[in-house]
Amino acid sequence: MTEHDPAPHVEPTIAGIRRRVADARTRRARVGLVPTMGALHEGHLALVRRARELADLVVVSIFVNPLQFGPAEDLDRYPRTFDADLSALAGLADVVFAPEVGEMYPNGPTQTRITGGEAAASFEGASRPGHFDGMLTVVAKLLNIVRPDVALFGQKDAQQVFLVRQMVADLDLPVSIEAVPTVREHDGLALSSRNRYLDPPARRAALTLSAALRDAAAAASRGAAAVLAAGRARVDAEPAVKLDYLAVVDPRTFRSVDDTHRGAATVLIAARVGTTRLIDNASIVIG
Ligand code: PAF
């Protein structure tokens, strides 16, 4: 930020953000929404910069959504860095929609939930039961509150992007979903709000995830089984990394492919490095 960058306007209420968007619409503005839970890093800012290219009014929501945290996950421990987030958004976003929990859920957790079906039950959904229902429910609410022309999500959460697209198609929501490529550190580590929990040895070990994806991608011409074997060999060589899953899925269905699969595929990895759980993925072409 420079001293000349205008701070975004902070809007804590649903009525207020609706008024602001309605006002922009009278000027025929295209509206872009970047939903976040704050603790912003360069990966989020890449979404906001892309929103700037696609929209005239850029809205960033900052809301730590209790609905998507399981009972064993520490909602209170989730990093909250609101002032730093606002500074990072100066000159990039026009409005920050930052509601309190009581504004979004005035009657407690919603009775109505969006469920993602089969594709929400596997991978992240299997490790974090209820997470995707909570995520889809709040994204549906945010889309309905802001009514953007375009909403942007990071490709790092590939299953989230798939499920949001599926919801938008299934419910005929009038918004286009833009996935923005994962931003990485110079050494390949995918940016994540959780990287702040990695001490130097854990950070070194965490590079195993992106290295496993590179090894996996290098085996793509030999089929899905070879892709998995190459990725697994890399993880097995690093005892500090406990693999949760490594999978090759069809990006059209998010189902695991078998060894006969040819064409586009996504390699998914999730692992624990110490107490920190990390995910990453890579798009490959098999065959
Ligand atoms: O990816 C996230 O930060 C969250 O899942 C989202 C999309 C903001 C919904 O709470």
mmCIF file of C-alpha atoms and ligand atoms in Angstrom:
data_model
loop_
_atom_site.group_PDB
_atom_site.id
_atom_site.type_symbol
_atom_site.label_atom_id
_atom_site.label_comp_id
_atom_site.label_asym_id
_atom_site.label_seq_id
_atom_site.Cartn_x
_atom_site.Cartn_y
_atom_site.Cartn_z
ATOM 1 C CA MET A 1 0.000 0.000 0.000
ATOM 2 C CA THR A 2 1.139 3.582 -0.581
ATOM 3 C CA GLU A 3 -0.251 6.563 1.298
ATOM 4 C CA HIS A 4 -2.235 7.380 -1.864
ATOM 5 C CA ASP A 5 -4.049 4.060 -2.105
ATOM 6 C CA PRO A 6 -7.641 4.556 -1.001
ATOM 7 C CA ALA A 7 -8.738 2.208 1.797
ATOM 8 C CA PRO A 8 -11.752 0.122 0.809
ATOM 9 C CA HIS A 9 -15.068 1.084 2.317
ATOM 10 C CA VAL A 10 -16.025 -1.356 5.090
ATOM 11 C CA GLU A 11 -19.633 -2.473 5.040
ATOM 12 C CA PRO A 12 -20.783 -4.586 8.016
ATOM 13 C CA THR A 13 -24.468 -5.003 7.128
ATOM 14 C CA ILE A 14 -26.373 -6.903 4.463
ATOM 15 C CA ALA A 15 -28.643 -3.901 3.825
ATOM 16 C CA GLY A 16 -25.586 -1.653 3.434
ATOM 17 C CA ILE A 17 -23.751 -3.841 0.916
ATOM 18 C CA ARG A 18 -26.973 -4.322 -1.049
ATOM 19 C CA ARG A 19 -27.440 -0.519 -1.229
ATOM 20 C CA ARG A 20 -23.860 -0.021 -2.352
ATOM 21 C CA VAL A 21 -24.140 -2.661 -5.099
ATOM 22 C CA ALA A 22 -27.546 -1.313 -6.208
ATOM 23 C CA ASP A 23 -26.012 2.156 -6.455
ATOM 24 C CA ALA A 24 -23.132 0.841 -8.595
ATOM 25 C CA ARG A 25 -25.638 -0.945 -10.820
ATOM 26 C CA THR A 26 -27.342 2.369 -11.620
ATOM 27 C CA ARG A 27 -23.983 3.281 -13.217
ATOM 28 C CA ARG A 28 -24.043 -0.037 -15.107
ATOM 29 C CA ALA A 29 -21.054 -1.271 -13.104
ATOM 30 C CA ARG A 30 -20.030 -4.919 -13.381
ATOM 31 C CA VAL A 31 -19.704 -6.373 -9.896
ATOM 32 C CA GLY A 32 -17.024 -8.854 -8.811
ATOM 33 C CA LEU A 33 -17.005 -10.721 -5.494
ATOM 34 C CA VAL A 34 -13.995 -12.355 -3.842
ATOM 35 C CA PRO A 35 -15.245 -14.380 -0.850
ATOM 36 C CA THR A 36 -12.574 -14.832 1.847
ATOM 37 C CA MET A 37 -12.200 -15.634 5.517
ATOM 38 C CA GLY A 38 -9.516 -12.965 5.889
ATOM 39 C CA ALA A 39 -5.879 -13.633 6.903
ATOM 40 C CA LEU A 40 -5.169 -12.447 3.386
ATOM 41 C CA HIS A 41 -1.984 -13.381 1.527
ATOM 42 C CA GLU A 42 -0.751 -12.939 -2.049
ATOM 43 C CA GLY A 43 -3.012 -15.787 -3.193
ATOM 44 C CA HIS A 44 -6.084 -13.793 -2.146
ATOM 45 C CA LEU A 45 -4.643 -10.617 -3.651
ATOM 46 C CA ALA A 46 -4.237 -12.431 -6.981
ATOM 47 C CA LEU A 47 -7.997 -13.097 -6.864
ATOM 48 C CA VAL A 48 -8.683 -9.438 -6.126
ATOM 49 C CA ARG A 49 -6.385 -8.269 -8.949
ATOM 50 C CA ARG A 50 -8.167 -10.604 -11.366
ATOM 51 C CA ALA A 51 -11.520 -9.269 -10.094
ATOM 52 C CA ARG A 52 -10.245 -5.760 -10.862
ATOM 53 C CA GLU A 53 -9.721 -6.837 -14.487
ATOM 54 C CA LEU A 54 -13.193 -8.347 -14.747
ATOM 55 C CA ALA A 55 -15.350 -5.922 -12.767
ATOM 56 C CA ASP A 56 -15.879 -2.216 -12.079
ATOM 57 C CA LEU A 57 -16.911 -2.661 -8.441
ATOM 58 C CA VAL A 58 -14.733 -5.137 -6.539
ATOM 59 C CA VAL A 59 -16.241 -6.471 -3.316
ATOM 60 C CA VAL A 60 -14.160 -8.634 -0.970
ATOM 61 C CA SER A 61 -16.042 -10.418 1.779
ATOM 62 C CA ILE A 62 -14.206 -11.194 5.005
ATOM 63 C CA PHE A 63 -16.197 -13.585 7.128
ATOM 64 C CA VAL A 64 -14.918 -16.503 9.195
ATOM 65 C CA ASN A 65 -17.840 -18.815 8.604
ATOM 66 C CA PRO A 66 -18.577 -20.961 11.679
ATOM 67 C CA LEU A 67 -20.757 -23.292 9.601
ATOM 68 C CA GLN A 68 -17.772 -24.758 7.761
ATOM 69 C CA PHE A 69 -15.747 -25.655 10.875
ATOM 70 C CA GLY A 70 -16.205 -29.104 12.423
ATOM 71 C CA PRO A 71 -16.472 -29.619 16.202
ATOM 72 C CA ALA A 72 -12.843 -30.855 16.272
ATOM 73 C CA GLU A 73 -11.601 -27.851 14.267
ATOM 74 C CA ASP A 74 -10.663 -24.771 16.206
ATOM 75 C CA LEU A 75 -12.778 -21.913 14.899
ATOM 76 C CA ASP A 76 -11.380 -19.620 17.605
ATOM 77 C CA ARG A 77 -7.813 -20.343 16.516
ATOM 78 C CA TYR A 78 -8.487 -19.288 12.904
ATOM 79 C CA PRO A 79 -6.232 -16.248 12.242
ATOM 80 C CA ARG A 80 -8.047 -12.916 12.292
ATOM 81 C CA THR A 81 -5.962 -10.066 10.885
ATOM 82 C CA PHE A 82 -8.597 -7.531 9.888
ATOM 83 C CA ASP A 83 -6.467 -4.358 10.003
ATOM 84 C CA ALA A 84 -3.661 -5.937 7.983
ATOM 85 C CA ASP A 85 -6.255 -7.296 5.525
ATOM 86 C CA LEU A 86 -7.685 -3.813 4.988
ATOM 87 C CA SER A 87 -4.218 -2.380 4.369
ATOM 88 C CA ALA A 88 -3.471 -5.148 1.870
ATOM 89 C CA LEU A 89 -6.701 -4.354 0.013
ATOM 90 C CA ALA A 90 -6.054 -0.600 -0.205
ATOM 91 C CA GLY A 91 -6.103 0.453 -3.844
ATOM 92 C CA LEU A 92 -7.313 -3.026 -4.917
ATOM 93 C CA ALA A 93 -10.830 -3.506 -3.538
ATOM 94 C CA ASP A 94 -13.648 -0.972 -3.451
ATOM 95 C CA VAL A 95 -15.715 -2.463 -0.661
ATOM 96 C CA VAL A 96 -15.056 -4.977 2.101
ATOM 97 C CA PHE A 97 -18.188 -6.743 3.261
ATOM 98 C CA ALA A 98 -17.334 -7.760 6.828
ATOM 99 C CA PRO A 99 -20.456 -8.927 8.664
ATOM 100 C CA GLU A 100 -20.529 -10.209 12.245
ATOM 101 C CA VAL A 101 -21.756 -13.775 12.762
ATOM 102 C CA GLY A 102 -25.084 -12.396 14.077
ATOM 103 C CA GLU A 103 -25.616 -10.456 10.839
ATOM 104 C CA MET A 104 -25.189 -13.571 8.685
ATOM 105 C CA TYR A 105 -26.895 -16.011 11.063
ATOM 106 C CA PRO A 106 -29.342 -13.932 13.151
ATOM 107 C CA ASN A 107 -31.249 -17.033 14.267
ATOM 108 C CA GLY A 108 -28.191 -19.192 14.898
ATOM 109 C CA PRO A 109 -26.898 -21.681 12.330
ATOM 110 C CA THR A 110 -29.232 -21.911 9.342
ATOM 111 C CA GLN A 111 -31.778 -24.726 9.204
ATOM 112 C CA THR A 112 -31.418 -24.720 5.425
ATOM 113 C CA ARG A 113 -28.183 -26.155 4.070
ATOM 114 C CA ILE A 114 -26.809 -26.582 0.586
ATOM 115 C CA THR A 115 -25.252 -30.008 0.201
ATOM 116 C CA GLY A 116 -22.783 -30.868 -2.514
ATOM 117 C CA GLY A 117 -23.814 -34.528 -2.881
ATOM 118 C CA GLU A 118 -21.346 -37.239 -3.848
ATOM 119 C CA ALA A 119 -18.529 -34.867 -4.804
ATOM 120 C CA ALA A 120 -18.662 -33.247 -1.367
ATOM 121 C CA ALA A 121 -18.260 -36.545 0.484
ATOM 122 C CA SER A 122 -14.795 -37.488 -0.789
ATOM 123 C CA PHE A 123 -11.276 -36.119 -0.168
ATOM 124 C CA GLU A 124 -11.637 -32.891 1.865
ATOM 125 C CA GLY A 125 -15.264 -33.804 2.551
ATOM 126 C CA ALA A 126 -14.239 -37.186 4.015
ATOM 127 C CA SER A 127 -11.584 -35.587 6.229
ATOM 128 C CA ARG A 128 -13.797 -32.689 7.286
ATOM 129 C CA PRO A 129 -17.433 -33.877 7.552
ATOM 130 C CA GLY A 130 -19.939 -31.044 7.073
ATOM 131 C CA HIS A 131 -17.264 -28.626 5.863
ATOM 132 C CA PHE A 132 -18.523 -28.353 2.301
ATOM 133 C CA ASP A 133 -22.191 -27.996 3.302
ATOM 134 C CA GLY A 134 -21.187 -25.060 5.493
ATOM 135 C CA MET A 135 -19.006 -23.599 2.757
ATOM 136 C CA LEU A 136 -21.679 -23.935 0.042
ATOM 137 C CA THR A 137 -24.351 -22.493 2.323
ATOM 138 C CA VAL A 138 -22.346 -19.359 3.078
ATOM 139 C CA VAL A 139 -21.242 -18.960 -0.548
ATOM 140 C CA ALA A 140 -24.908 -19.206 -1.635
ATOM 141 C CA LYS A 141 -25.776 -16.543 0.945
ATOM 142 C CA LEU A 142 -22.924 -14.272 -0.166
ATOM 143 C CA LEU A 143 -23.898 -14.663 -3.835
ATOM 144 C CA ASN A 144 -27.483 -13.825 -2.944
ATOM 145 C CA ILE A 145 -26.509 -10.821 -0.821
ATOM 146 C CA VAL A 146 -24.007 -9.268 -3.249
ATOM 147 C CA ARG A 147 -25.464 -10.628 -6.551
ATOM 148 C CA PRO A 148 -22.130 -10.286 -8.364
ATOM 149 C CA ASP A 149 -21.632 -10.839 -12.093
ATOM 150 C CA VAL A 150 -18.495 -12.808 -11.339
ATOM 151 C CA ALA A 151 -17.186 -14.528 -8.188
ATOM 152 C CA LEU A 152 -13.576 -15.600 -7.902
ATOM 153 C CA PHE A 153 -12.052 -18.589 -6.077
ATOM 154 C CA GLY A 154 -8.535 -19.962 -5.780
ATOM 155 C CA GLN A 155 -7.708 -23.120 -7.713
ATOM 156 C CA LYS A 156 -5.720 -24.336 -4.678
ATOM 157 C CA ASP A 157 -9.049 -25.439 -3.206
ATOM 158 C CA ALA A 158 -9.909 -27.437 -6.325
ATOM 159 C CA GLN A 159 -12.767 -29.380 -4.722
ATOM 160 C CA GLN A 160 -14.288 -26.142 -3.406
ATOM 161 C CA VAL A 161 -14.179 -24.630 -6.905
ATOM 162 C CA PHE A 162 -15.767 -27.781 -8.359
ATOM 163 C CA LEU A 163 -18.578 -27.753 -5.776
ATOM 164 C CA VAL A 164 -19.280 -24.030 -6.162
ATOM 165 C CA ARG A 165 -19.500 -24.471 -9.943
ATOM 166 C CA GLN A 166 -21.774 -27.481 -9.482
ATOM 167 C CA MET A 167 -24.047 -25.463 -7.130
ATOM 168 C CA VAL A 168 -24.195 -22.528 -9.557
ATOM 169 C CA ALA A 169 -25.146 -24.876 -12.416
ATOM 170 C CA ASP A 170 -27.610 -26.957 -10.366
ATOM 171 C CA LEU A 171 -29.412 -23.902 -8.951
ATOM 172 C CA ASP A 172 -29.150 -21.734 -12.108
ATOM 173 C CA LEU A 173 -27.467 -18.957 -10.163
ATOM 174 C CA PRO A 174 -26.791 -15.966 -12.460
ATOM 175 C CA VAL A 175 -23.070 -15.601 -11.759
ATOM 176 C CA SER A 176 -19.948 -16.721 -13.520
ATOM 177 C CA ILE A 177 -17.282 -18.475 -11.465
ATOM 178 C CA GLU A 178 -13.667 -17.681 -12.182
ATOM 179 C CA ALA A 179 -10.909 -19.956 -10.837
ATOM 180 C CA VAL A 180 -7.547 -18.251 -10.357
ATOM 181 C CA PRO A 181 -4.295 -20.279 -10.488
ATOM 182 C CA THR A 182 -2.542 -21.113 -7.219
ATOM 183 C CA VAL A 183 0.117 -18.623 -6.133
ATOM 184 C CA ARG A 184 3.346 -20.266 -4.929
ATOM 185 C CA GLU A 185 6.444 -19.218 -3.030
ATOM 186 C CA HIS A 186 9.678 -19.161 -5.067
ATOM 187 C CA ASP A 187 10.358 -22.776 -3.974
ATOM 188 C CA GLY A 188 6.925 -24.126 -4.924
ATOM 189 C CA LEU A 189 5.049 -24.020 -1.603
ATOM 190 C CA ALA A 190 1.422 -23.109 -2.316
ATOM 191 C CA LEU A 191 0.365 -20.012 -0.374
ATOM 192 C CA SER A 192 -2.058 -20.784 2.433
ATOM 193 C CA SER A 193 -3.240 -19.013 5.568
ATOM 194 C CA ARG A 194 -1.989 -22.102 7.420
ATOM 195 C CA ASN A 195 1.648 -21.692 6.291
ATOM 196 C CA ARG A 196 2.107 -19.282 9.211
ATOM 197 C CA TYR A 197 1.931 -22.310 11.534
ATOM 198 C CA LEU A 198 4.999 -23.972 9.933
ATOM 199 C CA ASP A 199 8.313 -23.597 11.772
ATOM 200 C CA PRO A 200 11.456 -23.744 9.546
ATOM 201 C CA PRO A 201 11.859 -27.584 9.607
ATOM 202 C CA ALA A 202 8.121 -28.058 8.979
ATOM 203 C CA ARG A 203 8.225 -25.532 6.162
ATOM 204 C CA ARG A 204 11.078 -27.480 4.523
ATOM 205 C CA ALA A 205 9.105 -30.723 4.905
ATOM 206 C CA ALA A 206 5.992 -29.026 3.476
ATOM 207 C CA LEU A 207 7.792 -28.642 0.145
ATOM 208 C CA THR A 208 7.176 -32.381 -0.244
ATOM 209 C CA LEU A 209 3.603 -31.644 -1.350
ATOM 210 C CA SER A 210 4.526 -29.536 -4.383
ATOM 211 C CA ALA A 211 7.492 -31.834 -5.122
ATOM 212 C CA ALA A 212 5.154 -34.868 -5.080
ATOM 213 C CA LEU A 213 2.860 -33.081 -7.534
ATOM 214 C CA ARG A 214 5.793 -32.319 -9.831
ATOM 215 C CA ASP A 215 6.948 -35.964 -9.727
ATOM 216 C CA ALA A 216 3.378 -37.094 -10.326
ATOM 217 C CA ALA A 217 2.996 -34.750 -13.311
ATOM 218 C CA ALA A 218 6.277 -36.006 -14.779
ATOM 219 C CA ALA A 219 4.778 -39.539 -14.874
ATOM 220 C CA ALA A 220 1.589 -38.422 -16.683
ATOM 221 C CA SER A 221 2.481 -40.096 -19.981
ATOM 222 C CA ARG A 222 2.516 -43.499 -18.185
ATOM 223 C CA GLY A 223 -1.042 -43.422 -16.787
ATOM 224 C CA ALA A 224 -2.802 -42.706 -13.495
ATOM 225 C CA ALA A 225 -1.225 -45.604 -11.550
ATOM 226 C CA ALA A 226 2.266 -44.357 -12.424
ATOM 227 C CA VAL A 227 1.248 -40.806 -11.473
ATOM 228 C CA LEU A 228 0.139 -42.017 -8.041
ATOM 229 C CA ALA A 229 3.232 -44.184 -7.546
ATOM 230 C CA ALA A 230 5.567 -41.286 -8.377
ATOM 231 C CA GLY A 231 3.791 -38.909 -6.001
ATOM 232 C CA ARG A 232 3.646 -41.479 -3.200
ATOM 233 C CA ALA A 233 7.362 -42.299 -3.515
ATOM 234 C CA ARG A 234 8.194 -38.655 -2.878
ATOM 235 C CA VAL A 235 5.945 -38.489 0.209
ATOM 236 C CA ASP A 236 7.292 -41.799 1.576
ATOM 237 C CA ALA A 237 10.813 -40.327 1.478
ATOM 238 C CA GLU A 238 9.849 -37.583 3.977
ATOM 239 C CA PRO A 239 8.929 -39.002 7.413
ATOM 240 C CA ALA A 240 7.752 -35.592 8.693
ATOM 241 C CA VAL A 241 4.859 -35.650 6.204
ATOM 242 C CA LYS A 242 1.829 -37.825 6.982
ATOM 243 C CA LEU A 243 -0.196 -38.361 3.842
ATOM 244 C CA ASP A 244 -3.960 -37.996 4.154
ATOM 245 C CA TYR A 245 -4.739 -38.668 0.483
ATOM 246 C CA LEU A 246 -3.125 -38.587 -2.926
ATOM 247 C CA ALA A 247 -5.573 -39.028 -5.790
ATOM 248 C CA VAL A 248 -6.054 -38.469 -9.494
ATOM 249 C CA VAL A 249 -9.536 -37.216 -10.377
ATOM 250 C CA ASP A 250 -11.456 -36.388 -13.507
ATOM 251 C CA PRO A 251 -12.017 -32.600 -13.321
ATOM 252 C CA ARG A 252 -15.488 -33.039 -14.887
ATOM 253 C CA THR A 253 -16.785 -35.304 -12.084
ATOM 254 C CA PHE A 254 -14.235 -35.063 -9.266
ATOM 255 C CA ARG A 255 -14.219 -38.884 -9.160
ATOM 256 C CA SER A 256 -10.978 -40.862 -9.016
ATOM 257 C CA VAL A 257 -9.920 -42.115 -12.443
ATOM 258 C CA ASP A 258 -8.660 -45.604 -13.192
ATOM 259 C CA ASP A 259 -5.575 -46.498 -15.175
ATOM 260 C CA THR A 260 -7.459 -46.439 -18.498
ATOM 261 C CA HIS A 261 -8.188 -42.705 -18.134
ATOM 262 C CA ARG A 262 -6.695 -40.469 -20.818
ATOM 263 C CA GLY A 263 -6.861 -36.676 -21.053
ATOM 264 C CA ALA A 264 -7.283 -33.949 -18.440
ATOM 265 C CA ALA A 265 -6.913 -34.926 -14.795
ATOM 266 C CA THR A 266 -6.244 -33.259 -11.458
ATOM 267 C CA VAL A 267 -3.778 -34.654 -8.940
ATOM 268 C CA LEU A 268 -4.855 -33.910 -5.363
ATOM 269 C CA ILE A 269 -2.724 -34.134 -2.270
ATOM 270 C CA ALA A 270 -3.486 -33.528 1.406
ATOM 271 C CA ALA A 271 -1.025 -34.170 4.203
ATOM 272 C CA ARG A 272 -0.209 -33.258 7.745
ATOM 273 C CA VAL A 273 3.120 -31.631 8.516
ATOM 274 C CA GLY A 274 3.309 -31.679 12.298
ATOM 275 C CA THR A 275 -0.063 -30.339 13.401
ATOM 276 C CA THR A 276 -0.650 -28.367 10.205
ATOM 277 C CA ARG A 277 -2.813 -29.879 7.473
ATOM 278 C CA LEU A 278 -1.982 -28.705 3.958
ATOM 279 C CA ILE A 279 -3.548 -29.325 0.558
ATOM 280 C CA ASP A 280 -2.350 -28.740 -2.990
ATOM 281 C CA ASN A 281 -3.186 -29.919 -6.502
ATOM 282 C CA ALA A 282 -1.955 -29.868 -10.088
ATOM 283 C CA SER A 283 -3.669 -30.129 -13.457
ATOM 284 C CA ILE A 284 -2.119 -32.724 -15.759
ATOM 285 C CA VAL A 285 -2.915 -34.445 -19.033
ATOM 286 C CA ILE A 286 -2.637 -38.232 -18.927
ATOM 287 C CA GLY A 287 -1.487 -40.178 -21.966
HETATM 288 O O1 PAF B 1 -12.039 -20.512 0.734
HETATM 289 C C1 PAF B 1 -12.483 -19.864 1.701
HETATM 290 O O2 PAF B 1 -11.808 -19.018 2.282
HETATM 291 C C2 PAF B 1 -13.892 -20.149 2.213
HETATM 292 O O3 PAF B 1 -14.206 -21.495 2.063
HETATM 293 C C3 PAF B 1 -14.958 -19.262 1.543
HETATM 294 C C4 PAF B 1 -15.084 -19.564 0.064
HETATM 295 C C5 PAF B 1 -14.626 -17.801 1.756
HETATM 296 C C6 PAF B 1 -16.324 -19.527 2.186
HETATM 297 O O4 PAF B 1 -16.318 -19.248 3.549
#
